[in-house]
């Protein structure tokens, strides 16, 4: 089974992200993550979600681009997962309920994933990863990190429970 790599990049922090993506990656699909969501009105500030296909060389290229280390992550998604399901999961994660408060997540940043890795329980990790099997990012020491799903994805309705999310309320 092949793995597809999906780049999620903060287009506000990397203003020329679209150009860099086109220059350095073989792109299967690119879309603004906010498209079709309640954040549609912020389309110009939307993170880009890029299906880079199954070429692992794209991950190696990502590691070399300036500012991508702090403002982007890559999700690994098995090719038997419907792309629309993966996209819908990420869009649903934009706005979550934590302890009765609604939060907007910026999960394209190292800071978010560093906190998840350090503090989240396995259920919340699985919930964050959704149908993807893992995520890659650079930690605050600029070291590449991979976080793989600890168990099969089972969608859970309701709020995230772990303290890693409650600290942002």
Coordinates of C-alpha atoms in Angstrom, one line a residue:
X1 CA 0.0 0.0 0.0
X2 CA 1.4 3.4 -1.0
X3 CA 1.5 6.4 1.2
X4 CA 0.6 9.9 0.0
X5 CA 2.2 12.9 1.6
X6 CA 0.1 15.9 2.3
X7 CA 1.8 19.2 3.1
X8 CA -0.1 21.7 5.3
X9 CA 1.6 25.0 5.2
X10 CA 0.8 28.4 6.8
X11 CA 0.4 30.8 3.9
X12 CA 0.4 33.8 6.2
X13 CA 3.8 33.1 7.8
X14 CA 5.3 32.0 4.4
X15 CA 3.8 34.6 2.0
X16 CA 5.4 33.0 -1.1
X17 CA 4.3 29.4 -0.1
X18 CA 2.2 28.9 -3.3
X19 CA 5.2 29.8 -5.5
X20 CA 7.6 27.7 -3.5
X21 CA 5.2 24.7 -3.6
X22 CA 4.9 24.9 -7.4
X23 CA 8.7 25.3 -7.8
X24 CA 9.8 22.5 -5.5
X25 CA 7.2 19.8 -5.4
X26 CA 5.3 17.6 -7.8
X27 CA 1.8 18.6 -6.8
X28 CA -1.2 16.3 -7.3
X29 CA -3.7 18.7 -5.6
X30 CA -3.5 22.0 -3.8
X31 CA -6.3 23.7 -2.0
X32 CA -6.9 26.4 0.7
X33 CA -7.9 24.5 3.8
X34 CA -10.5 27.1 4.7
X35 CA -12.5 26.6 1.4
X36 CA -16.0 25.5 2.2
X37 CA -15.7 26.0 5.9
X38 CA -17.0 28.6 8.3
X39 CA -13.6 30.3 7.8
X40 CA -14.2 30.7 4.0
X41 CA -14.2 34.4 4.4
X42 CA -10.5 34.2 5.4
X43 CA -9.6 32.4 2.2
X44 CA -6.7 34.7 1.5
X45 CA -5.1 33.8 4.9
X46 CA -5.9 30.1 4.6
X47 CA -3.2 27.4 5.0
X48 CA -2.6 25.4 1.9
X49 CA -3.2 21.7 1.9
X50 CA -1.1 20.0 -0.8
X51 CA -1.3 16.4 -2.0
X52 CA 2.3 15.7 -3.0
X53 CA 1.7 12.2 -4.0
X54 CA 3.7 9.2 -2.9
X55 CA 7.2 10.4 -3.8
X56 CA 9.2 10.4 -0.5
X57 CA 11.7 12.8 -2.2
X58 CA 9.0 15.5 -1.6
X59 CA 9.5 15.0 2.2
X60 CA 13.3 15.4 1.8
X61 CA 12.8 18.6 -0.3
X62 CA 10.4 19.9 2.4
X63 CA 13.2 19.6 5.0
X64 CA 15.3 22.1 3.0
X65 CA 12.9 24.9 2.4
X66 CA 13.3 28.1 4.4
X67 CA 10.6 28.7 7.1
X68 CA 8.8 25.4 6.3
X69 CA 10.4 24.0 9.4
X70 CA 8.3 26.2 11.7
X71 CA 5.2 26.8 9.6
X72 CA 4.3 23.5 8.0
X73 CA 3.7 19.8 8.7
X74 CA 3.4 16.8 6.5
X75 CA 0.7 14.1 7.0
X76 CA 1.2 10.5 5.8
X77 CA -2.0 9.1 4.4
X78 CA -2.5 5.5 3.0
X79 CA -3.7 5.5 -0.5
X80 CA -6.8 3.5 0.4
X81 CA -8.0 6.5 2.4
X82 CA -10.4 8.8 0.5
X83 CA -8.8 12.2 0.0
X84 CA -12.2 13.9 0.7
X85 CA -12.4 12.1 4.1
X86 CA -8.9 13.3 5.1
X87 CA -9.6 16.9 4.0
X88 CA -13.0 16.9 5.8
X89 CA -11.2 15.7 9.0
X90 CA -8.7 18.5 8.8
X91 CA -11.4 21.0 8.2
X92 CA -13.4 19.7 11.2
X93 CA -10.3 20.1 13.3
X94 CA -10.1 23.8 12.6
X95 CA -12.7 24.5 15.2
X96 CA -13.0 22.2 18.2
X97 CA -14.8 22.1 21.6
X98 CA -12.6 22.0 24.6
X99 CA -14.2 22.0 28.0
X100 CA -17.2 23.8 26.6
X101 CA -15.1 26.5 24.8
X102 CA -14.6 26.6 21.0
X103 CA -11.0 26.9 19.9
X104 CA -9.5 27.5 16.5
X105 CA -6.5 25.1 16.0
X106 CA -3.4 26.1 14.1
X107 CA -2.2 22.5 13.6
X108 CA 0.2 23.5 10.8
X109 CA 2.7 24.7 13.4
X110 CA 5.5 22.8 15.3
X111 CA 4.2 24.3 18.5
X112 CA 0.9 22.5 18.3
X113 CA 2.5 19.1 17.5
X114 CA 5.3 19.5 20.1
X115 CA 2.5 19.9 22.7
X116 CA 0.5 17.0 21.4
X117 CA 3.6 14.7 21.5
X118 CA 4.6 15.8 25.0
X119 CA 1.2 15.8 26.7
X120 CA -1.7 14.2 24.7
X121 CA -3.1 10.8 25.5
X122 CA -3.3 8.1 22.8
X123 CA -7.0 8.8 22.1
X124 CA -6.5 12.5 21.5
X125 CA -3.4 11.7 19.3
X126 CA -5.6 9.4 17.2
X127 CA -8.3 12.0 17.1
X128 CA -5.9 14.7 15.9
X129 CA -4.4 12.4 13.2
X130 CA -7.8 11.3 12.0
X131 CA -7.6 9.1 8.9
X132 CA -3.9 9.8 8.4
X133 CA -1.4 7.4 9.8
X134 CA 1.1 10.0 11.0
X135 CA 2.5 13.5 10.9
X136 CA 6.0 14.9 10.4
X137 CA 7.3 18.2 11.7
X138 CA 10.4 19.9 13.0
X139 CA 10.5 20.4 16.8
X140 CA 11.7 23.6 18.5
X141 CA 15.3 22.3 18.2
X142 CA 14.9 21.9 14.4
X143 CA 15.0 18.1 14.7
X144 CA 12.5 16.2 12.4
X145 CA 9.9 14.4 14.4
X146 CA 7.4 11.7 13.3
X147 CA 4.2 10.9 15.3
X148 CA 2.3 7.8 14.2
X149 CA -1.2 6.9 15.2
X150 CA -1.2 4.6 18.2
X151 CA -4.4 2.8 17.2
X152 CA -6.9 2.6 14.4
X153 CA -8.9 5.7 13.8
X154 CA -12.3 5.7 15.5
X155 CA -14.1 9.1 15.2
X156 CA -15.3 10.3 18.5
X157 CA -18.1 12.9 18.7
X158 CA -17.7 15.7 21.3
X159 CA -14.7 17.4 22.8
X160 CA -11.1 16.7 23.2
X161 CA -10.5 15.7 26.9
X162 CA -6.7 15.9 27.4
X163 CA -5.0 18.7 29.3
X164 CA -2.9 19.6 26.3
X165 CA -6.1 21.1 24.7
X166 CA -7.5 22.6 28.0
X167 CA -4.3 24.7 28.4
X168 CA -5.4 26.7 25.3
X169 CA -8.8 27.6 26.8

